[in-house]
Amino acid sequence: MSTAMKQPARQDGPIGVFDSGVGGLSVWRALRARLPKEDFLYVADSLNCPYGSRSAQEIAALSRGIAEYLLGRGAKLIVVACNTASAAALADLRQTFAVPFVGMVPAVKPAAGLTKTGVVGVLATPMTFEGRLYHEVVEQYAEGVRVISSTCDGLVERIEAGDLGGPETLSLLRTCLRPILEAGADTLVLGCTHYPFVAEAIQRLVGPAVRILEPSAAVAEQAARVLNREGLCRPGTAEGTTRFATSGSPRQFAAALEAMLGLQAPVSHLVWSQGRLLDDPSP
Ligand code: DGL
């Protein structure tokens, strides 16, 4: 077992959060609002983004490397703020490491309960749709409901590039929404953590009658439950802080933080070396 796997969970450690890029910030935002006293360490593996078209093995190896990095810095709980990594790697992470993990599952259950037309649309990546998690929630909670799944190839890259409503993004959205609208869906699930950042553009395209659901608040609530259940809440009343790190361009990530969340913060650079994620040693 690696030393990271033996890392004891500590109340004063940060909550680790990771995604293939900026998408997981939609979950971090909800976590921060729900758990303001907690410290966070957010890792964006933007160098390897998008994950959605990678193999489950590749995603599992990247997720293990990121989890080891987070545990090596004292993470007491890890939120996999990525539907694709949750689909491909969550079970493996839980078997490999001793800390609790909270993952993402497309919000099919609430959508099935809300729809009036009996038709629900789900936007996600190919790997999310291929994963067991997705098929389990559809089988378990969508009986009698027609679920139209649609991938938006190229949309994650547009959001990573900061295009949240330009012509190329709108064209991609029109294409992936078309089968869902043609089927008469009145409820739409955002099954990728990047997509809440284009929710306004999506709402304009689908119209006010279609209800858009994304699970970040529910994930934050689940993380709070796990912290309480495991006795891992950070002691004291001091406001928590967040450290951001990316394997891509720190400047591009910092620009995304400001554009998407109105937040100015330093971003450190991470480098992959033989399957391990390290703090960039160069000045
Ligand atoms: N934001 C991630 C998700 O929720 C991954 C998207 C990607 O890298 O393809 O699936």
PDB file of C-alpha atoms and ligand atoms in Angstrom:
ATOM      1  CA  MET A   1       0.000   0.000   0.000  1.00  0.00           C
ATOM      2  CA  SER A   2       1.337   3.483  -0.815  1.00  0.00           C
ATOM      3  CA  THR A   3       1.913   5.878   2.070  1.00  0.00           C
ATOM      4  CA  ALA A   4      -1.010   7.967   0.807  1.00  0.00           C
ATOM      5  CA  MET A   5      -3.344   5.026   1.382  1.00  0.00           C
ATOM      6  CA  LYS A   6      -2.283   4.836   5.044  1.00  0.00           C
ATOM      7  CA  GLN A   7      -2.801   8.602   5.487  1.00  0.00           C
ATOM      8  CA  PRO A   8      -5.073   8.911   8.601  1.00  0.00           C
ATOM      9  CA  ALA A   9      -8.108  11.153   8.028  1.00  0.00           C
ATOM     10  CA  ARG A  10      -7.724  14.353  10.134  1.00  0.00           C
ATOM     11  CA  GLN A  11     -10.392  16.927  11.035  1.00  0.00           C
ATOM     12  CA  ASP A  12      -8.129  19.859  10.160  1.00  0.00           C
ATOM     13  CA  GLY A  13      -7.274  18.489   6.744  1.00  0.00           C
ATOM     14  CA  PRO A  14      -8.773  19.953   3.570  1.00  0.00           C
ATOM     15  CA  ILE A  15     -11.571  18.456   1.512  1.00  0.00           C
ATOM     16  CA  GLY A  16     -10.059  17.372  -1.794  1.00  0.00           C
ATOM     17  CA  VAL A  17     -12.076  18.172  -4.920  1.00  0.00           C
ATOM     18  CA  PHE A  18     -11.093  17.210  -8.457  1.00  0.00           C
ATOM     19  CA  ASP A  19     -12.319  17.310 -12.019  1.00  0.00           C
ATOM     20  CA  SER A  20     -10.810  17.047 -15.486  1.00  0.00           C
ATOM     21  CA  GLY A  21     -10.846  20.853 -15.581  1.00  0.00           C
ATOM     22  CA  VAL A  22     -12.913  23.882 -14.544  1.00  0.00           C
ATOM     23  CA  GLY A  23     -16.212  21.955 -14.513  1.00  0.00           C
ATOM     24  CA  GLY A  24     -15.838  20.793 -10.931  1.00  0.00           C
ATOM     25  CA  LEU A  25     -15.892  24.447  -9.832  1.00  0.00           C
ATOM     26  CA  SER A  26     -19.693  24.207 -10.145  1.00  0.00           C
ATOM     27  CA  VAL A  27     -19.551  21.614  -7.358  1.00  0.00           C
ATOM     28  CA  TRP A  28     -16.844  23.426  -5.353  1.00  0.00           C
ATOM     29  CA  ARG A  29     -19.114  26.525  -5.370  1.00  0.00           C
ATOM     30  CA  ALA A  30     -21.906  24.517  -3.706  1.00  0.00           C
ATOM     31  CA  LEU A  31     -19.469  22.846  -1.275  1.00  0.00           C
ATOM     32  CA  ARG A  32     -18.044  26.220  -0.263  1.00  0.00           C
ATOM     33  CA  ALA A  33     -21.535  27.615   0.358  1.00  0.00           C
ATOM     34  CA  ARG A  34     -22.593  24.556   2.395  1.00  0.00           C
ATOM     35  CA  LEU A  35     -19.315  24.146   4.322  1.00  0.00           C
ATOM     36  CA  PRO A  36     -17.812  27.636   4.775  1.00  0.00           C
ATOM     37  CA  LYS A  37     -15.542  26.562   7.645  1.00  0.00           C
ATOM     38  CA  GLU A  38     -13.853  23.815   5.629  1.00  0.00           C
ATOM     39  CA  ASP A  39     -10.586  24.182   3.732  1.00  0.00           C
ATOM     40  CA  PHE A  40     -10.539  22.852   0.168  1.00  0.00           C
ATOM     41  CA  LEU A  41      -7.860  21.731  -2.248  1.00  0.00           C
ATOM     42  CA  TYR A  42      -9.157  21.784  -5.834  1.00  0.00           C
ATOM     43  CA  VAL A  43      -7.305  19.943  -8.587  1.00  0.00           C
ATOM     44  CA  ALA A  44      -8.110  20.487 -12.261  1.00  0.00           C
ATOM     45  CA  ASP A  45      -6.447  17.956 -14.531  1.00  0.00           C
ATOM     46  CA  SER A  46      -6.796  20.322 -17.482  1.00  0.00           C
ATOM     47  CA  LEU A  47      -3.705  18.923 -19.170  1.00  0.00           C
ATOM     48  CA  ASN A  48      -5.646  15.692 -19.762  1.00  0.00           C
ATOM     49  CA  CYS A  49      -9.074  17.237 -20.358  1.00  0.00           C
ATOM     50  CA  PRO A  50     -11.455  16.041 -21.768  1.00  0.00           C
ATOM     51  CA  TYR A  51     -11.853  12.769 -19.875  1.00  0.00           C
ATOM     52  CA  GLY A  52     -15.164  11.903 -21.518  1.00  0.00           C
ATOM     53  CA  SER A  53     -13.649  10.279 -24.580  1.00  0.00           C
ATOM     54  CA  ARG A  54     -10.889   8.406 -22.694  1.00  0.00           C
ATOM     55  CA  SER A  55     -10.973   4.743 -21.676  1.00  0.00           C
ATOM     56  CA  ALA A  56     -12.130   3.750 -18.199  1.00  0.00           C
ATOM     57  CA  GLN A  57      -8.607   2.469 -17.508  1.00  0.00           C
ATOM     58  CA  GLU A  58      -7.013   5.805 -18.416  1.00  0.00           C
ATOM     59  CA  ILE A  59      -9.508   7.719 -16.273  1.00  0.00           C
ATOM     60  CA  ALA A  60      -8.989   5.345 -13.333  1.00  0.00           C
ATOM     61  CA  ALA A  61      -5.200   5.786 -13.513  1.00  0.00           C
ATOM     62  CA  LEU A  62      -5.482   9.590 -13.660  1.00  0.00           C
ATOM     63  CA  SER A  63      -8.029   9.588 -10.801  1.00  0.00           C
ATOM     64  CA  ARG A  64      -5.754   7.410  -8.630  1.00  0.00           C
ATOM     65  CA  GLY A  65      -2.838   9.779  -9.275  1.00  0.00           C
ATOM     66  CA  ILE A  66      -4.945  12.793  -8.311  1.00  0.00           C
ATOM     67  CA  ALA A  67      -6.319  11.056  -5.196  1.00  0.00           C
ATOM     68  CA  GLU A  68      -2.759  10.194  -4.088  1.00  0.00           C
ATOM     69  CA  TYR A  69      -1.764  13.844  -4.551  1.00  0.00           C
ATOM     70  CA  LEU A  70      -4.732  15.031  -2.477  1.00  0.00           C
ATOM     71  CA  LEU A  71      -4.153  12.459   0.274  1.00  0.00           C
ATOM     72  CA  GLY A  72      -0.483  13.343   0.360  1.00  0.00           C
ATOM     73  CA  ARG A  73      -1.627  16.836   1.336  1.00  0.00           C
ATOM     74  CA  GLY A  74      -3.883  15.670   4.103  1.00  0.00           C
ATOM     75  CA  ALA A  75      -7.267  15.431   2.362  1.00  0.00           C
ATOM     76  CA  LYS A  76      -9.798  13.926   4.790  1.00  0.00           C
ATOM     77  CA  LEU A  77     -12.566  13.462   2.217  1.00  0.00           C
ATOM     78  CA  ILE A  78     -12.397  13.541  -1.574  1.00  0.00           C
ATOM     79  CA  VAL A  79     -15.227  14.813  -3.788  1.00  0.00           C
ATOM     80  CA  VAL A  80     -14.991  13.460  -7.325  1.00  0.00           C
ATOM     81  CA  ALA A  81     -16.548  16.551  -8.928  1.00  0.00           C
ATOM     82  CA  CYS A  82     -16.664  14.809 -12.290  1.00  0.00           C
ATOM     83  CA  ASN A  83     -19.447  12.547 -13.597  1.00  0.00           C
ATOM     84  CA  THR A  84     -17.028  10.897 -16.002  1.00  0.00           C
ATOM     85  CA  ALA A  85     -14.434  10.056 -13.334  1.00  0.00           C
ATOM     86  CA  SER A  86     -17.226   8.953 -10.968  1.00  0.00           C
ATOM     87  CA  ALA A  87     -18.546   6.583 -13.628  1.00  0.00           C
ATOM     88  CA  ALA A  88     -15.126   5.195 -14.511  1.00  0.00           C
ATOM     89  CA  ALA A  89     -13.192   5.273 -11.233  1.00  0.00           C
ATOM     90  CA  LEU A  90     -15.290   5.808  -8.066  1.00  0.00           C
ATOM     91  CA  ALA A  91     -15.560   2.120  -7.111  1.00  0.00           C
ATOM     92  CA  ASP A  92     -11.821   1.644  -7.693  1.00  0.00           C
ATOM     93  CA  LEU A  93     -10.950   4.726  -5.604  1.00  0.00           C
ATOM     94  CA  ARG A  94     -13.109   3.502  -2.714  1.00  0.00           C
ATOM     95  CA  GLN A  95     -11.403   0.108  -2.789  1.00  0.00           C
ATOM     96  CA  THR A  96      -7.916   1.628  -2.984  1.00  0.00           C
ATOM     97  CA  PHE A  97      -7.909   4.455  -0.456  1.00  0.00           C
ATOM     98  CA  ALA A  98      -8.937   4.684   3.202  1.00  0.00           C
ATOM     99  CA  VAL A  99     -10.718   8.067   3.111  1.00  0.00           C
ATOM    100  CA  PRO A 100     -14.374   8.607   2.168  1.00  0.00           C
ATOM    101  CA  PHE A 101     -15.226   9.584  -1.416  1.00  0.00           C
ATOM    102  CA  VAL A 102     -18.313  11.456  -2.619  1.00  0.00           C
ATOM    103  CA  GLY A 103     -19.044  11.127  -6.337  1.00  0.00           C
ATOM    104  CA  MET A 104     -21.444  12.438  -8.980  1.00  0.00           C
ATOM    105  CA  VAL A 105     -24.511  10.687 -10.357  1.00  0.00           C
ATOM    106  CA  PRO A 106     -26.716  12.311 -13.023  1.00  0.00           C
ATOM    107  CA  ALA A 107     -29.895  13.633 -11.338  1.00  0.00           C
ATOM    108  CA  VAL A 108     -32.216  11.164 -13.099  1.00  0.00           C
ATOM    109  CA  LYS A 109     -34.160  10.371  -9.918  1.00  0.00           C
ATOM    110  CA  PRO A 110     -35.399  13.952  -9.225  1.00  0.00           C
ATOM    111  CA  ALA A 111     -35.986  14.492 -12.944  1.00  0.00           C
ATOM    112  CA  ALA A 112     -38.199  11.392 -13.189  1.00  0.00           C
ATOM    113  CA  GLY A 113     -40.206  12.672 -10.227  1.00  0.00           C
ATOM    114  CA  LEU A 114     -40.680  16.125 -11.769  1.00  0.00           C
ATOM    115  CA  THR A 115     -41.495  15.409 -15.418  1.00  0.00           C
ATOM    116  CA  LYS A 116     -45.106  15.911 -16.538  1.00  0.00           C
ATOM    117  CA  THR A 117     -44.570  14.821 -20.155  1.00  0.00           C
ATOM    118  CA  GLY A 118     -42.847  11.624 -19.017  1.00  0.00           C
ATOM    119  CA  VAL A 119     -39.790  12.525 -21.104  1.00  0.00           C
ATOM    120  CA  VAL A 120     -36.468  13.494 -19.505  1.00  0.00           C
ATOM    121  CA  GLY A 121     -33.281  14.562 -21.301  1.00  0.00           C
ATOM    122  CA  VAL A 122     -29.763  13.910 -19.979  1.00  0.00           C
ATOM    123  CA  LEU A 123     -26.627  15.680 -21.248  1.00  0.00           C
ATOM    124  CA  ALA A 124     -23.344  13.946 -20.333  1.00  0.00           C
ATOM    125  CA  THR A 125     -20.122  12.531 -21.764  1.00  0.00           C
ATOM    126  CA  PRO A 126     -19.864   9.149 -23.523  1.00  0.00           C
ATOM    127  CA  MET A 127     -18.020   7.588 -20.579  1.00  0.00           C
ATOM    128  CA  THR A 128     -20.709   8.725 -18.139  1.00  0.00           C
ATOM    129  CA  PHE A 129     -23.385   7.059 -20.271  1.00  0.00           C
ATOM    130  CA  GLU A 130     -21.285   3.894 -20.584  1.00  0.00           C
ATOM    131  CA  GLY A 131     -20.782   3.621 -16.810  1.00  0.00           C
ATOM    132  CA  ARG A 132     -22.725   1.232 -14.560  1.00  0.00           C
ATOM    133  CA  LEU A 133     -23.732   4.116 -12.258  1.00  0.00           C
ATOM    134  CA  TYR A 134     -25.850   5.762 -14.957  1.00  0.00           C
ATOM    135  CA  HIS A 135     -27.625   2.580 -16.027  1.00  0.00           C
ATOM    136  CA  GLU A 136     -28.371   1.747 -12.381  1.00  0.00           C
ATOM    137  CA  VAL A 137     -30.076   5.094 -11.692  1.00  0.00           C
ATOM    138  CA  VAL A 138     -32.094   4.874 -14.911  1.00  0.00           C
ATOM    139  CA  GLU A 139     -33.221   1.318 -14.140  1.00  0.00           C
ATOM    140  CA  GLN A 140     -33.935   2.115 -10.495  1.00  0.00           C
ATOM    141  CA  TYR A 141     -35.658   5.504 -10.770  1.00  0.00           C
ATOM    142  CA  ALA A 142     -36.917   6.089 -14.307  1.00  0.00           C
ATOM    143  CA  GLU A 143     -39.505   3.336 -14.676  1.00  0.00           C
ATOM    144  CA  GLY A 144     -42.258   4.538 -17.009  1.00  0.00           C
ATOM    145  CA  VAL A 145     -40.197   7.580 -18.008  1.00  0.00           C
ATOM    146  CA  ARG A 146     -38.547   7.988 -21.395  1.00  0.00           C
ATOM    147  CA  VAL A 147     -34.905   9.058 -20.904  1.00  0.00           C
ATOM    148  CA  ILE A 148     -33.180  10.660 -23.896  1.00  0.00           C
ATOM    149  CA  SER A 149     -29.413  10.737 -23.435  1.00  0.00           C
ATOM    150  CA  SER A 150     -27.285  13.052 -25.558  1.00  0.00           C
ATOM    151  CA  THR A 151     -23.530  13.677 -25.615  1.00  0.00           C
ATOM    152  CA  CYS A 152     -22.240  17.125 -26.498  1.00  0.00           C
ATOM    153  CA  ASP A 153     -18.917  16.290 -28.112  1.00  0.00           C
ATOM    154  CA  GLY A 154     -16.655  19.350 -27.994  1.00  0.00           C
ATOM    155  CA  LEU A 155     -18.706  21.300 -25.414  1.00  0.00           C
ATOM    156  CA  VAL A 156     -16.316  20.625 -22.513  1.00  0.00           C
ATOM    157  CA  GLU A 157     -13.433  21.984 -24.567  1.00  0.00           C
ATOM    158  CA  ARG A 158     -15.432  25.140 -25.370  1.00  0.00           C
ATOM    159  CA  ILE A 159     -16.155  25.708 -21.667  1.00  0.00           C
ATOM    160  CA  GLU A 160     -12.488  25.058 -20.778  1.00  0.00           C
ATOM    161  CA  ALA A 161     -11.622  27.761 -23.327  1.00  0.00           C
ATOM    162  CA  GLY A 162     -14.025  30.172 -21.584  1.00  0.00           C
ATOM    163  CA  ASP A 163     -16.651  30.164 -24.378  1.00  0.00           C
ATOM    164  CA  LEU A 164     -19.917  30.075 -22.383  1.00  0.00           C
ATOM    165  CA  GLY A 165     -22.254  31.449 -25.014  1.00  0.00           C
ATOM    166  CA  GLY A 166     -20.448  32.139 -28.278  1.00  0.00           C
ATOM    167  CA  PRO A 167     -21.647  30.925 -31.698  1.00  0.00           C
ATOM    168  CA  GLU A 168     -19.650  27.672 -31.566  1.00  0.00           C
ATOM    169  CA  THR A 169     -20.990  26.776 -28.124  1.00  0.00           C
ATOM    170  CA  LEU A 170     -24.559  27.633 -29.143  1.00  0.00           C
ATOM    171  CA  SER A 171     -24.228  25.508 -32.279  1.00  0.00           C
ATOM    172  CA  LEU A 172     -22.990  22.525 -30.225  1.00  0.00           C
ATOM    173  CA  LEU A 173     -25.855  23.002 -27.762  1.00  0.00           C
ATOM    174  CA  ARG A 174     -28.502  23.189 -30.521  1.00  0.00           C
ATOM    175  CA  THR A 175     -27.197  19.913 -31.959  1.00  0.00           C
ATOM    176  CA  CYS A 176     -27.179  17.996 -28.679  1.00  0.00           C
ATOM    177  CA  LEU A 177     -30.505  19.433 -27.462  1.00  0.00           C
ATOM    178  CA  ARG A 178     -32.391  18.699 -30.692  1.00  0.00           C
ATOM    179  CA  PRO A 179     -33.245  14.997 -30.036  1.00  0.00           C
ATOM    180  CA  ILE A 180     -34.259  15.846 -26.460  1.00  0.00           C
ATOM    181  CA  LEU A 181     -36.611  18.648 -27.533  1.00  0.00           C
ATOM    182  CA  GLU A 182     -37.998  16.636 -30.464  1.00  0.00           C
ATOM    183  CA  ALA A 183     -38.916  13.873 -27.999  1.00  0.00           C
ATOM    184  CA  GLY A 184     -40.915  16.383 -25.912  1.00  0.00           C
ATOM    185  CA  ALA A 185     -38.736  16.464 -22.775  1.00  0.00           C
ATOM    186  CA  ASP A 186     -39.846  18.958 -20.122  1.00  0.00           C
ATOM    187  CA  THR A 187     -36.958  18.188 -17.737  1.00  0.00           C
ATOM    188  CA  LEU A 188     -33.248  18.321 -18.560  1.00  0.00           C
ATOM    189  CA  VAL A 189     -30.441  16.852 -16.442  1.00  0.00           C
ATOM    190  CA  LEU A 190     -26.961  18.380 -16.670  1.00  0.00           C
ATOM    191  CA  GLY A 191     -24.888  15.202 -16.241  1.00  0.00           C
ATOM    192  CA  CYS A 192     -21.488  16.907 -16.606  1.00  0.00           C
ATOM    193  CA  THR A 193     -20.104  19.355 -14.041  1.00  0.00           C
ATOM    194  CA  HIS A 194     -18.965  21.679 -16.819  1.00  0.00           C
ATOM    195  CA  TYR A 195     -22.509  22.203 -18.093  1.00  0.00           C
ATOM    196  CA  PRO A 196     -23.932  24.409 -15.287  1.00  0.00           C
ATOM    197  CA  PHE A 197     -21.630  27.126 -16.660  1.00  0.00           C
ATOM    198  CA  VAL A 198     -23.679  27.172 -19.889  1.00  0.00           C
ATOM    199  CA  ALA A 199     -27.048  26.662 -18.158  1.00  0.00           C
ATOM    200  CA  GLU A 200     -28.203  30.181 -19.083  1.00  0.00           C
ATOM    201  CA  ALA A 201     -27.507  29.532 -22.768  1.00  0.00           C
ATOM    202  CA  ILE A 202     -29.265  26.163 -22.508  1.00  0.00           C
ATOM    203  CA  GLN A 203     -32.322  27.705 -20.844  1.00  0.00           C
ATOM    204  CA  ARG A 204     -32.590  30.283 -23.647  1.00  0.00           C
ATOM    205  CA  LEU A 205     -32.449  27.482 -26.230  1.00  0.00           C
ATOM    206  CA  VAL A 206     -34.963  25.117 -24.560  1.00  0.00           C
ATOM    207  CA  GLY A 207     -37.351  27.801 -23.333  1.00  0.00           C
ATOM    208  CA  PRO A 208     -38.802  28.483 -19.859  1.00  0.00           C
ATOM    209  CA  ALA A 209     -41.087  25.410 -19.896  1.00  0.00           C
ATOM    210  CA  VAL A 210     -38.127  23.023 -19.617  1.00  0.00           C
ATOM    211  CA  ARG A 211     -36.789  22.539 -16.068  1.00  0.00           C
ATOM    212  CA  ILE A 212     -32.985  22.214 -15.847  1.00  0.00           C
ATOM    213  CA  LEU A 213     -31.521  20.126 -13.007  1.00  0.00           C
ATOM    214  CA  GLU A 214     -27.925  19.838 -11.801  1.00  0.00           C
ATOM    215  CA  PRO A 215     -26.877  17.993  -8.613  1.00  0.00           C
ATOM    216  CA  SER A 216     -24.181  20.235  -7.072  1.00  0.00           C
ATOM    217  CA  ALA A 217     -26.283  21.240  -4.031  1.00  0.00           C
ATOM    218  CA  ALA A 218     -27.193  17.590  -3.386  1.00  0.00           C
ATOM    219  CA  VAL A 219     -23.527  16.582  -3.636  1.00  0.00           C
ATOM    220  CA  ALA A 220     -22.576  19.301  -1.148  1.00  0.00           C
ATOM    221  CA  GLU A 221     -25.282  18.046   1.229  1.00  0.00           C
ATOM    222  CA  GLN A 222     -23.939  14.494   0.906  1.00  0.00           C
ATOM    223  CA  ALA A 223     -20.398  15.706   1.674  1.00  0.00           C
ATOM    224  CA  ALA A 224     -21.721  17.450   4.813  1.00  0.00           C
ATOM    225  CA  ARG A 225     -23.457  14.223   5.872  1.00  0.00           C
ATOM    226  CA  VAL A 226     -20.268  12.201   5.421  1.00  0.00           C
ATOM    227  CA  LEU A 227     -18.182  14.733   7.379  1.00  0.00           C
ATOM    228  CA  ASN A 228     -20.677  14.612  10.259  1.00  0.00           C
ATOM    229  CA  ARG A 229     -21.045  10.823  10.134  1.00  0.00           C
ATOM    230  CA  GLU A 230     -17.261  10.299  10.177  1.00  0.00           C
ATOM    231  CA  GLY A 231     -16.563  13.020  12.773  1.00  0.00           C
ATOM    232  CA  LEU A 232     -14.385  14.897  10.271  1.00  0.00           C
ATOM    233  CA  CYS A 233     -15.823  18.411  10.558  1.00  0.00           C
ATOM    234  CA  ARG A 234     -13.108  21.041  10.917  1.00  0.00           C
ATOM    235  CA  PRO A 235     -13.062  22.374  14.501  1.00  0.00           C
ATOM    236  CA  GLY A 236     -13.389  26.089  15.316  1.00  0.00           C
ATOM    237  CA  THR A 237     -15.251  28.871  13.563  1.00  0.00           C
ATOM    238  CA  ALA A 238     -12.575  30.301  11.254  1.00  0.00           C
ATOM    239  CA  GLU A 239     -13.542  30.787   7.604  1.00  0.00           C
ATOM    240  CA  GLY A 240     -12.056  28.051   5.404  1.00  0.00           C
ATOM    241  CA  THR A 241      -9.687  28.695   2.520  1.00  0.00           C
ATOM    242  CA  THR A 242      -9.225  27.052  -0.876  1.00  0.00           C
ATOM    243  CA  ARG A 243      -6.059  26.257  -2.795  1.00  0.00           C
ATOM    244  CA  PHE A 244      -6.445  25.800  -6.550  1.00  0.00           C
ATOM    245  CA  ALA A 245      -4.036  23.738  -8.633  1.00  0.00           C
ATOM    246  CA  THR A 246      -4.034  22.671 -12.260  1.00  0.00           C
ATOM    247  CA  SER A 247      -1.991  20.399 -14.504  1.00  0.00           C
ATOM    248  CA  GLY A 248      -2.852  22.812 -17.326  1.00  0.00           C
ATOM    249  CA  SER A 249      -2.201  26.553 -17.559  1.00  0.00           C
ATOM    250  CA  PRO A 250      -2.460  28.320 -14.171  1.00  0.00           C
ATOM    251  CA  ARG A 251      -3.092  31.586 -16.007  1.00  0.00           C
ATOM    252  CA  GLN A 252      -5.987  30.064 -17.994  1.00  0.00           C
ATOM    253  CA  PHE A 253      -7.466  28.520 -14.852  1.00  0.00           C
ATOM    254  CA  ALA A 254      -7.161  31.815 -12.947  1.00  0.00           C
ATOM    255  CA  ALA A 255      -8.943  33.565 -15.840  1.00  0.00           C
ATOM    256  CA  ALA A 256     -11.731  30.963 -15.693  1.00  0.00           C
ATOM    257  CA  LEU A 257     -12.078  31.451 -11.919  1.00  0.00           C
ATOM    258  CA  GLU A 258     -12.577  35.162 -12.463  1.00  0.00           C
ATOM    259  CA  ALA A 259     -14.879  34.860 -15.506  1.00  0.00           C
ATOM    260  CA  MET A 260     -17.039  32.027 -14.128  1.00  0.00           C
ATOM    261  CA  LEU A 261     -17.066  32.751 -10.389  1.00  0.00           C
ATOM    262  CA  GLY A 262     -15.832  36.331 -10.109  1.00  0.00           C
ATOM    263  CA  LEU A 263     -13.018  35.016  -7.952  1.00  0.00           C
ATOM    264  CA  GLN A 264      -9.384  36.149  -7.973  1.00  0.00           C
ATOM    265  CA  ALA A 265      -7.027  33.556  -6.493  1.00  0.00           C
ATOM    266  CA  PRO A 266      -3.512  32.205  -7.022  1.00  0.00           C
ATOM    267  CA  VAL A 267      -3.340  28.937  -8.958  1.00  0.00           C
ATOM    268  CA  SER A 268      -0.416  26.569  -8.591  1.00  0.00           C
ATOM    269  CA  HIS A 269       0.894  24.302 -11.312  1.00  0.00           C
ATOM    270  CA  LEU A 270       1.064  20.520 -11.087  1.00  0.00           C
ATOM    271  CA  VAL A 271       3.129  18.179 -13.231  1.00  0.00           C
ATOM    272  CA  TRP A 272       2.596  14.501 -14.023  1.00  0.00           C
ATOM    273  CA  SER A 273       5.690  12.363 -13.589  1.00  0.00           C
ATOM    274  CA  GLN A 274       5.526   8.570 -14.135  1.00  0.00           C
ATOM    275  CA  GLY A 275       1.846   8.393 -13.191  1.00  0.00           C
ATOM    276  CA  ARG A 276       2.230  10.608 -10.125  1.00  0.00           C
ATOM    277  CA  LEU A 277       1.011  14.184  -9.781  1.00  0.00           C
ATOM    278  CA  LEU A 278       3.557  16.562  -8.221  1.00  0.00           C
ATOM    279  CA  ASP A 279       3.812  20.229  -7.334  1.00  0.00           C
ATOM    280  CA  ASP A 280       5.780  21.875 -10.144  1.00  0.00           C
ATOM    281  CA  PRO A 281       9.296  22.313  -8.728  1.00  0.00           C
ATOM    282  CA  SER A 282      10.248  25.034 -11.234  1.00  0.00           C
ATOM    283  CA  PRO A 283      10.108  28.631  -9.896  1.00  0.00           C
TER     284      PRO A 283
HETATM  285  N1  DGL B   1     -16.700  17.657 -15.990  1.00  0.00           N
HETATM  286  C1  DGL B   1     -16.579  16.264 -16.166  1.00  0.00           C
HETATM  287  C2  DGL B   1     -17.902  15.509 -16.043  1.00  0.00           C
HETATM  288  O1  DGL B   1     -18.682  15.881 -15.171  1.00  0.00           O
HETATM  289  C3  DGL B   1     -15.707  15.744 -17.278  1.00  0.00           C
HETATM  290  C4  DGL B   1     -15.889  16.218 -18.654  1.00  0.00           C
HETATM  291  C5  DGL B   1     -14.721  15.743 -19.557  1.00  0.00           C
HETATM  292  O2  DGL B   1     -13.527  15.958 -19.192  1.00  0.00           O
HETATM  293  O3  DGL B   1     -15.006  15.119 -20.604  1.00  0.00           O
HETATM  294  O4  DGL B   1     -18.085  14.508 -16.757  1.00  0.00           O
END
